[in-house]
Structure formats: C-alpha cells, structure tokens
Amino acid sequence: MYRIIAAVLAAASLAEAAGAQTAPSPGLPAASAASQTAPIFTLDSALAAGGMSPSPSAANISSTTRPLGGPSAAPTSLPSVAAATAGVDAATAARRVAGLRPNPELQSQVENIAGSGVYKGLRSSETTVGVALPLELGGKRPARVALATARLTRAQIQAEIARADLRLRIIQLYIEAAAAERRADVLAEQASIAANAFRASRERVTAGDVGPIEQQRADVLRINAQVAAESAARQAQAARTNLATLLNAPVTGPLDQAWFDRVDGYGPPRPIEVEGTLTLAAAEADVRTADAQVRVAKSLRVPDLTVSTFARRLQATGDTAAVVGISIPIPLFNNGSAFVAQSRSEQTVAVAQRNLAVIDTRQAIASAQAEVANAAATARAAGGPGLAAAQEAARIARIGWAQGKFDQIALLDAERTLSQTRQTYVDALAAYHDAQARLDRLTTPAPLVSGDNR
C-alpha cells in the first residue's frame, strides 16, 4: 500500500510540473503579478524612447523632408548619433564659409623718412594709404561651394546612417532581452521539473521501489538545473539593463513576447535594388565629393589678381597723387598640377570603393535573406511539430516513470530533449528577428537631399 501511495504522489508531482510547462504557450517569461498587470514594453516603445520612429519608412520620410543645411534631428544620448548630428552642423557652417568672398585689405606705408639731408625726419616723407581687393578667377568660389555642398550631403547621409545603426542596435538589444527572458523561463521550468523529480525519487526510495542512487542522481540534476536557472535569470536582467542603458530610460513591464513568437511569412528571396540604399548613397556622395575636389584643384591653377588703389601724399610739396596697382602670382614652383593629380587619384579611389560597395551590399543582402529564411524555417519546425513531439514524449516518459514502466534514464533523456528543443526554438526566433533587423538595415532607403549651389 505504501508503494502505491508513493507512485501516486510521484505521478501527481510530475503532472503538476508538466502542466506548468505546457501552459499557456511555449516559454512565456515568468513574471510577478505586478508585472503581469503592467503595460507591455513593446519594441515600438523602445524605439520611441531612443528617438526612433516605429517604422523605417516613417523615419526616412521625415529625413527626406528636412532641407539641406536645416535643423538636425532631436539629440540623442548615443555618442555616434550626436557626433553625426554635429557633423551636419559643421558641414552647414563650412558651406556658408565656402560661399564668402575674400576680404579686401587696408594698406598703409610711409616712405622717405629718417634719412639724411633732405630726407631727415619727415620733411620729404610720402604717405600712401589704399585698399587692395583680391579677385578670384577660374571659378574658384563656385567650385568651393560645390565641394562644401557635396560634403554637407555626405554628412547628412552619415547622420542617417548613424540613426539607422542606432535603430538596429535598439532592436538587437530588445531581441537579446526578450530571448534571455524566454531562456530564463525555460530553465526555470526545467529547474521546477527537476525539483519535482527529486521529490518523487525520494518518495520512491522511501517506498523501496528504487535504490538510493536514483535519488542521488535526481538531486544532482536538481542542483545543476537550479544553478542554470539562476544564471539565466541574471543574464535576462543584464540584457534588460543593457537596453535601458542604451535608451537612457527605464524598461518597465514585461517585454512583448507575442512579437517575439511571431514569424512572418517568408517566400523566395525578392530582388532588391541596392542603388537606393544608405550604403550606396554614402558611396555615391563620396564620389561626388571627389569630383568636386577635382574641380577645385583645377580652379586653383588659375592665378588670382589683386587690384589695389592708393592715395599718396608728398610731404615736401603738400601734393596728393593716386596710385593704382595690380599683382599676379607667378606659378613657378607650384602650378597646381600635383594637386590635380592627387585629386584625380582620390576620385579613382572613390569610384572603385563605390563599385565595391555595390558588390558587398548585394552579397550582404543575399546572406541576410538566406539567414532570415533559414531561421524562420528552424523556428517553425522547432516551435511546431518538433516542440509538440518533444512535449508529448516528455509527458509519456513522466507517466511511465511514475508508474514504474520507464527507468529514470528514459525520463531524463525525454526532459533533456524537451529543454533542448525549447531552447532551439528560442535561439531560432532570436536569429530570425536579428537577421530580419539586419536585412531591414541593409535595405534602408537613403533620404532625398537637395543642394543649393548659389
């Protein structure tokens, strides 16, 4: 009779653990009653806290409507975005500087003083006062403005790249936090099952159904499962802290596990034109900057003129005369050809890097598409028939072990298979969302920027 009571108690303990593991969904994070009532901290909430719009398209629409040289986006706590925003402001100021003309010079000189004879003192001095005005020739100012405009466009694109990278980082940290909490939940449930299995083993040893070695084995598994669960809980807390640190805002409430479980339909990879992406826009901006630099180098080969006009007073006679002058530099030692050659070489480099960026971007998009498809297939298999089969196998093993039909090795193997399947499912979901986020980053369209060459 005592053995029958022990078997019933063992079956009841494992059935309770099985019910906790299978309801209500495969791996929702364990949360307190207070956190269950708190609003869900969604991915859109995280993006909004980081100054990002919920959808990439909305972010790009806002960037396309910002005028060239206009006010930049709201400052963010991430240094890279703050630096890129400051870079736009600096490039805007540099463009204003490039459009300025050379300043005139006020010149004055006194001749024929402190000499001897009639030139002693100031009796025969000649005082000249005038203005010299540099005249830029060869289209230097338009070329300079065009170069500054190209650099401003490049700075604006770099600011959009920094924001896109921030968006990707926020999404990846959110994925990491959601996956860590899911893994913590899986291992916490496994620790609960191991604890129940230990109690059941102790009851069976007391009833004399099995030897003490079974209880010792179950105790070791219970301890290891508890340590793994505590470690996973710390990892989950660290992931949530990292997300809060990046956002510079508290992350309260449960994360959106419904979003984490969702795997959108994914068919054959669709062709994506890389020409309109941020990466290619940056490479094209570098080419335009190099072209403008060549134009500046060519304009510098044309010497500038300096026209001056003076009024000269002759102290000896008290008369006043006008003096007109013109100066032209002689390009004897530096005629500008070396600078033109340097600029053309840099132009060749920019074109080659643009062509390389096209190849690299296409390869990166193809790889990301394959990773999205593979992770989606793995998640569907691990979270669908694979998880169902593992859960059923574990349920049968628990019942059979409680009734003495299966040994403890079979039960442990079924439980280990179920735990590994659930963790594989979590890993596949995390890999799917991460690959999808990286694919979205690679295919982020470039903003439309317009230059003013006045």
XYZ file of C-alpha atoms in Angstrom:
454
model
C 0.000 0.000 0.000
C 2.838 2.403 0.826
C 4.396 1.853 -2.623
C 1.094 2.627 -4.317
C 0.756 5.880 -2.377
C 4.324 6.862 -3.319
C 3.668 6.181 -7.014
C 0.510 8.275 -6.914
C 2.367 11.155 -5.278
C 5.160 10.948 -7.870
C 2.676 10.978 -10.757
C 0.868 13.960 -9.241
C 4.102 15.943 -8.801
C 5.260 15.355 -12.358
C 1.816 16.046 -13.774
C 1.818 19.405 -11.972
C 5.224 20.204 -13.448
C 4.087 19.140 -16.913
C 1.050 21.383 -16.670
C 3.237 24.323 -15.688
C 5.498 23.686 -18.664
C 2.876 23.328 -21.366
C 0.563 26.207 -20.415
C -0.195 28.658 -21.721
C 2.423 28.967 -24.524
C 5.877 27.527 -25.193
C 8.019 29.637 -22.941
C 6.372 32.873 -21.838
C 8.621 34.572 -19.260
C 7.731 34.017 -15.664
C 6.591 37.312 -14.142
C 5.186 38.511 -10.905
C 1.575 39.519 -10.507
C 2.580 43.182 -10.521
C 4.498 42.852 -13.796
C 1.623 40.975 -15.393
C -0.624 43.996 -14.768
C 1.997 46.486 -16.029
C 1.710 47.567 -19.664
C 3.834 45.631 -22.125
C 7.071 47.339 -23.099
C 6.902 46.825 -26.856
C 9.587 47.251 -29.476
C 7.866 50.425 -30.674
C 8.117 51.758 -27.112
C 11.840 51.059 -27.108
C 12.299 52.758 -30.487
C 10.297 55.769 -29.339
C 12.423 56.026 -26.189
C 15.510 56.027 -28.408
C 14.134 58.813 -30.601
C 13.339 56.459 -33.491
C 10.069 56.225 -35.392
C 8.183 52.910 -35.157
C 8.726 52.066 -38.840
C 11.831 52.623 -41.008
C 9.709 54.171 -43.760
C 8.436 56.873 -41.422
C 11.982 57.682 -40.383
C 13.067 58.093 -43.985
C 10.070 60.237 -44.885
C 10.963 62.613 -42.092
C 14.572 62.748 -43.235
C 13.670 63.441 -46.851
C 11.606 66.468 -45.901
C 14.421 68.065 -43.913
C 16.008 70.791 -46.094
C 19.701 70.816 -46.874
C 21.522 72.556 -44.080
C 18.337 72.731 -41.985
C 17.966 71.812 -38.331
C 19.030 68.306 -37.473
C 17.019 65.701 -35.630
C 16.489 65.783 -31.898
C 19.682 64.991 -29.964
C 20.099 61.504 -28.617
C 22.188 60.027 -25.852
C 24.194 57.814 -28.210
C 27.554 59.486 -28.920
C 27.729 58.293 -32.539
C 24.433 59.974 -33.408
C 25.394 63.126 -31.521
C 28.695 63.222 -33.415
C 26.960 62.723 -36.769
C 24.467 65.490 -35.957
C 27.308 67.821 -35.013
C 28.994 66.856 -38.281
C 25.954 68.105 -40.217
C 26.051 71.391 -38.324
C 29.781 71.750 -39.043
C 29.302 70.976 -42.743
C 26.462 73.512 -42.902
C 28.728 76.196 -41.432
C 31.545 75.178 -43.786
C 29.250 75.640 -46.753
C 28.441 79.176 -45.634
C 32.155 79.882 -45.271
C 32.842 78.494 -48.757
C 30.439 80.992 -50.293
C 32.182 84.027 -48.799
C 34.396 86.218 -50.959
C 37.954 87.227 -49.988
C 38.217 90.231 -47.695
C 39.762 93.460 -49.002
C 42.951 94.682 -47.379
C 43.638 98.126 -45.982
C 47.265 99.011 -46.633
C 49.351 101.955 -45.478
C 53.008 102.820 -45.788
C 55.302 105.791 -45.189
C 58.432 106.273 -47.357
C 61.470 108.570 -47.293
C 61.720 109.043 -43.535
C 64.564 109.089 -41.010
C 67.184 109.556 -43.699
C 69.863 112.160 -44.227
C 69.899 115.519 -45.902
C 66.542 116.460 -47.314
C 65.162 113.121 -46.125
C 65.913 113.803 -42.496
C 62.859 113.441 -40.266
C 59.523 113.671 -42.077
C 60.238 116.667 -44.326
C 60.294 114.592 -47.550
C 58.054 111.686 -46.444
C 55.497 110.145 -48.745
C 52.452 108.591 -47.097
C 50.401 106.073 -49.080
C 47.014 104.749 -47.937
C 44.827 102.449 -50.015
C 42.750 99.316 -50.425
C 43.712 96.058 -52.132
C 40.939 93.769 -53.387
C 41.678 90.129 -54.330
C 39.769 88.889 -57.385
C 39.205 85.126 -57.622
C 39.462 83.790 -61.162
C 38.902 80.372 -62.696
C 35.606 79.672 -60.914
C 37.181 79.118 -57.519
C 34.178 80.241 -55.490
C 31.562 78.112 -57.330
C 33.929 75.128 -57.166
C 34.499 75.702 -53.466
C 30.762 75.954 -52.808
C 30.105 72.785 -54.817
C 32.684 70.906 -52.741
C 31.197 72.165 -49.474
C 27.706 71.203 -50.665
C 28.891 67.685 -51.525
C 30.461 67.361 -48.087
C 27.257 68.588 -46.464
C 25.254 65.971 -48.357
C 27.721 63.317 -47.220
C 27.392 64.496 -43.615
C 23.596 64.323 -43.819
C 23.775 60.776 -45.174
C 26.217 59.872 -42.408
C 23.753 61.200 -39.853
C 21.044 58.975 -41.344
C 23.459 56.025 -41.215
C 24.101 56.721 -37.533
C 20.359 56.804 -36.842
C 19.820 53.574 -38.806
C 22.634 51.931 -36.832
C 21.071 53.147 -33.588
C 17.735 51.704 -34.656
C 19.384 48.359 -35.422
C 21.178 48.372 -32.073
C 17.966 49.071 -30.172
C 16.176 46.239 -31.990
C 19.039 43.809 -31.382
C 19.178 44.636 -27.669
C 15.400 44.215 -27.443
C 15.698 40.828 -29.170
C 18.510 39.860 -26.822
C 16.462 40.840 -23.776
C 13.331 39.023 -24.979
C 15.327 35.886 -25.827
C 17.169 35.998 -22.490
C 13.902 36.212 -20.580
C 12.491 33.342 -22.615
C 15.571 31.210 -21.931
C 15.338 32.077 -18.246
C 11.737 30.908 -18.266
C 12.642 27.628 -19.976
C 15.418 26.892 -17.498
C 13.252 27.937 -14.548
C 10.612 25.439 -15.629
C 13.277 22.772 -16.061
C 14.502 23.537 -12.552
C 10.949 23.136 -11.258
C 10.598 19.800 -13.048
C 13.963 18.649 -11.668
C 12.876 19.624 -8.158
C 9.636 17.677 -8.523
C 11.535 14.710 -9.954
C 13.855 14.779 -6.939
C 10.916 14.741 -4.529
C 9.311 11.909 -6.477
C 12.588 9.952 -6.432
C 12.860 10.427 -2.700
C 9.320 9.088 -2.243
C 10.138 6.056 -4.390
C 13.339 5.392 -2.471
C 11.398 5.628 0.796
C 8.824 3.186 -0.596
C 11.625 0.810 -1.578
C 10.786 0.847 -5.294
C 14.260 2.023 -6.387
C 17.723 2.284 -4.936
C 19.273 5.392 -3.342
C 21.362 6.035 -6.447
C 18.258 7.266 -8.259
C 17.641 9.867 -5.581
C 21.284 10.990 -5.730
C 21.136 11.323 -9.495
C 17.929 13.334 -9.285
C 19.488 15.561 -6.607
C 22.493 16.332 -8.831
C 20.204 17.186 -11.725
C 18.104 19.400 -9.445
C 21.149 21.345 -8.277
C 22.501 21.794 -11.803
C 19.102 22.892 -13.094
C 18.760 25.416 -10.278
C 22.205 26.881 -10.994
C 21.400 27.131 -14.715
C 18.076 28.824 -13.971
C 19.692 31.387 -11.673
C 22.388 32.111 -14.253
C 19.784 32.576 -16.969
C 17.818 34.936 -14.727
C 20.924 37.070 -14.221
C 21.559 37.107 -17.960
C 17.999 38.247 -18.577
C 18.355 41.048 -16.054
C 21.660 42.107 -17.607
C 20.094 42.190 -21.074
C 17.239 44.356 -19.810
C 19.741 46.659 -18.088
C 21.774 46.995 -21.283
C 18.650 48.014 -23.182
C 17.745 50.579 -20.518
C 21.304 51.944 -20.573
C 21.213 52.485 -24.327
C 17.779 54.115 -24.187
C 18.721 56.142 -21.095
C 15.234 55.300 -19.872
C 13.782 52.619 -17.576
C 12.493 49.417 -19.171
C 9.432 48.554 -17.122
C 6.805 45.890 -17.568
C 7.043 42.622 -19.484
C 8.546 42.558 -22.944
C 6.383 41.792 -25.961
C 6.708 38.013 -26.159
C 3.848 37.838 -28.662
C 6.003 39.826 -31.081
C 8.976 37.607 -30.284
C 6.911 34.487 -31.120
C 5.692 35.873 -34.429
C 7.396 34.613 -37.575
C 6.104 36.357 -40.667
C 5.616 34.501 -43.896
C 8.760 34.352 -45.971
C 8.863 33.146 -49.541
C 11.645 33.105 -52.117
C 14.161 35.951 -51.768
C 12.930 39.009 -53.616
C 15.331 41.048 -55.736
C 16.345 44.262 -54.021
C 17.872 47.189 -55.857
C 20.903 48.314 -53.876
C 21.268 51.667 -55.601
C 18.816 53.411 -53.303
C 20.212 52.121 -50.014
C 22.069 54.158 -47.434
C 25.352 52.361 -48.078
C 25.276 53.133 -51.776
C 24.120 56.692 -51.146
C 27.173 57.231 -48.946
C 29.467 55.780 -51.609
C 27.859 57.964 -54.287
C 28.270 61.007 -52.054
C 31.963 60.186 -51.705
C 32.265 60.061 -55.493
C 30.524 63.424 -55.866
C 32.811 64.889 -53.208
C 35.859 63.597 -55.084
C 34.525 65.065 -58.335
C 34.062 68.432 -56.651
C 37.585 68.220 -55.245
C 38.965 67.758 -58.768
C 37.021 70.819 -59.868
C 38.524 72.838 -57.005
C 42.028 71.634 -57.858
C 41.621 72.705 -61.477
C 40.311 76.123 -60.473
C 43.328 76.698 -58.231
C 45.619 76.505 -61.271
C 44.270 79.849 -62.479
C 46.164 82.693 -60.718
C 44.138 85.302 -58.871
C 44.505 89.023 -59.318
C 44.842 91.614 -56.609
C 43.767 95.096 -57.645
C 44.779 97.985 -55.414
C 44.204 101.705 -55.383
C 46.045 104.162 -53.141
C 46.244 107.838 -52.336
C 49.804 109.164 -51.835
C 50.665 112.449 -50.102
C 54.053 114.076 -50.731
C 55.046 115.986 -47.612
C 57.650 118.151 -49.352
C 55.183 119.787 -51.734
C 51.919 119.049 -49.986
C 50.556 117.443 -53.134
C 48.432 114.280 -53.370
C 48.612 111.634 -56.127
C 46.765 108.448 -56.929
C 48.486 105.082 -57.174
C 46.898 102.107 -58.910
C 48.421 98.654 -58.801
C 47.786 95.077 -59.859
C 49.589 91.926 -58.717
C 49.622 88.483 -60.306
C 51.342 85.477 -58.691
C 53.828 83.627 -60.871
C 53.182 79.812 -60.744
C 56.861 78.966 -60.936
C 57.338 76.398 -58.190
C 53.751 75.262 -57.692
C 51.476 75.394 -60.714
C 48.759 73.220 -59.138
C 49.296 70.163 -61.345
C 50.364 67.990 -58.383
C 47.155 68.844 -56.516
C 45.098 68.000 -59.602
C 46.867 64.644 -59.900
C 46.224 63.930 -56.226
C 42.541 64.834 -56.549
C 42.109 62.647 -59.613
C 43.700 59.694 -57.816
C 41.333 60.195 -54.892
C 38.470 60.331 -57.406
C 39.569 56.964 -58.817
C 39.651 55.532 -55.300
C 36.128 56.805 -54.586
C 34.759 55.276 -57.791
C 36.416 51.933 -57.028
C 35.050 51.948 -53.479
C 31.579 52.739 -54.833
C 31.761 49.747 -57.168
C 32.999 47.567 -54.316
C 30.164 48.792 -52.112
C 27.666 47.637 -54.732
C 29.127 44.116 -54.664
C 29.424 43.977 -50.863
C 25.888 45.273 -50.329
C 24.392 42.749 -52.734
C 26.259 39.918 -51.035
C 25.238 41.129 -47.564
C 21.576 41.382 -48.591
C 21.640 37.894 -50.127
C 23.239 36.452 -46.984
C 20.738 38.209 -44.729
C 17.822 36.930 -46.825
C 19.143 33.389 -46.536
C 19.574 33.765 -42.767
C 16.023 35.070 -42.414
C 14.633 32.133 -44.403
C 16.719 29.543 -42.535
C 15.887 30.959 -39.107
C 12.189 31.148 -39.998
C 12.189 27.515 -41.122
C 14.036 26.427 -37.983
C 11.674 28.381 -35.749
C 8.588 26.915 -37.399
C 9.961 23.380 -37.092
C 11.244 23.733 -33.529
C 8.165 25.600 -32.322
C 5.654 23.485 -34.198
C 5.887 19.730 -34.771
C 9.299 19.471 -33.087
C 8.143 21.063 -29.856
C 4.847 19.178 -29.878
C 6.653 15.847 -30.301
C 9.134 16.659 -27.529
C 6.350 17.695 -25.155
C 4.397 14.517 -25.864
C 7.494 12.365 -25.379
C 8.220 14.052 -22.047
C 4.589 13.647 -20.932
C 4.639 9.918 -21.724
C 8.006 9.483 -20.011
C 6.758 11.185 -16.844
C 3.677 8.994 -16.637
C 5.603 5.833 -17.448
C 8.329 6.618 -14.926
C 5.775 7.359 -12.205
C 4.097 4.015 -12.917
C 7.423 2.158 -12.929
C 7.270 1.344 -16.665
C 10.276 3.514 -17.632
C 13.543 3.902 -15.828
C 14.943 7.246 -14.757
C 17.365 7.422 -17.709
C 14.462 7.449 -20.178
C 12.730 10.214 -18.230
C 15.860 12.354 -18.054
C 16.522 11.885 -21.757
C 12.973 12.989 -22.634
C 13.214 16.028 -20.358
C 16.605 16.967 -21.785
C 15.268 16.651 -25.335
C 12.316 18.884 -24.496
C 14.569 21.510 -22.902
C 16.933 21.492 -25.871
C 14.026 21.773 -28.310
C 12.590 24.738 -26.473
C 15.971 26.462 -26.326
C 16.499 25.737 -30.017
C 13.133 27.362 -30.661
C 14.151 30.443 -28.677
C 17.513 30.629 -30.481
C 15.804 30.315 -33.857
C 13.341 33.097 -33.003
C 16.193 35.343 -31.881
C 18.185 34.534 -35.028
C 15.145 35.225 -37.206
C 14.427 38.634 -35.684
C 18.111 39.564 -35.711
C 18.517 38.599 -39.377
C 15.327 40.458 -40.264
C 16.585 43.572 -38.448
C 19.932 43.399 -40.261
C 18.154 42.929 -43.590
C 15.991 45.971 -42.877
C 19.136 47.940 -42.029
C 20.848 46.899 -45.267
C 17.822 47.854 -47.343
C 17.057 51.135 -45.563
C 16.369 53.664 -48.317
C 18.515 56.765 -48.463
C 16.934 60.140 -47.747
C 16.406 62.629 -50.530
C 18.701 65.585 -50.068
C 18.919 68.611 -52.313
C 21.803 71.041 -52.677
C 21.861 74.749 -53.363
C 24.896 75.787 -55.358
C 24.466 79.517 -55.017
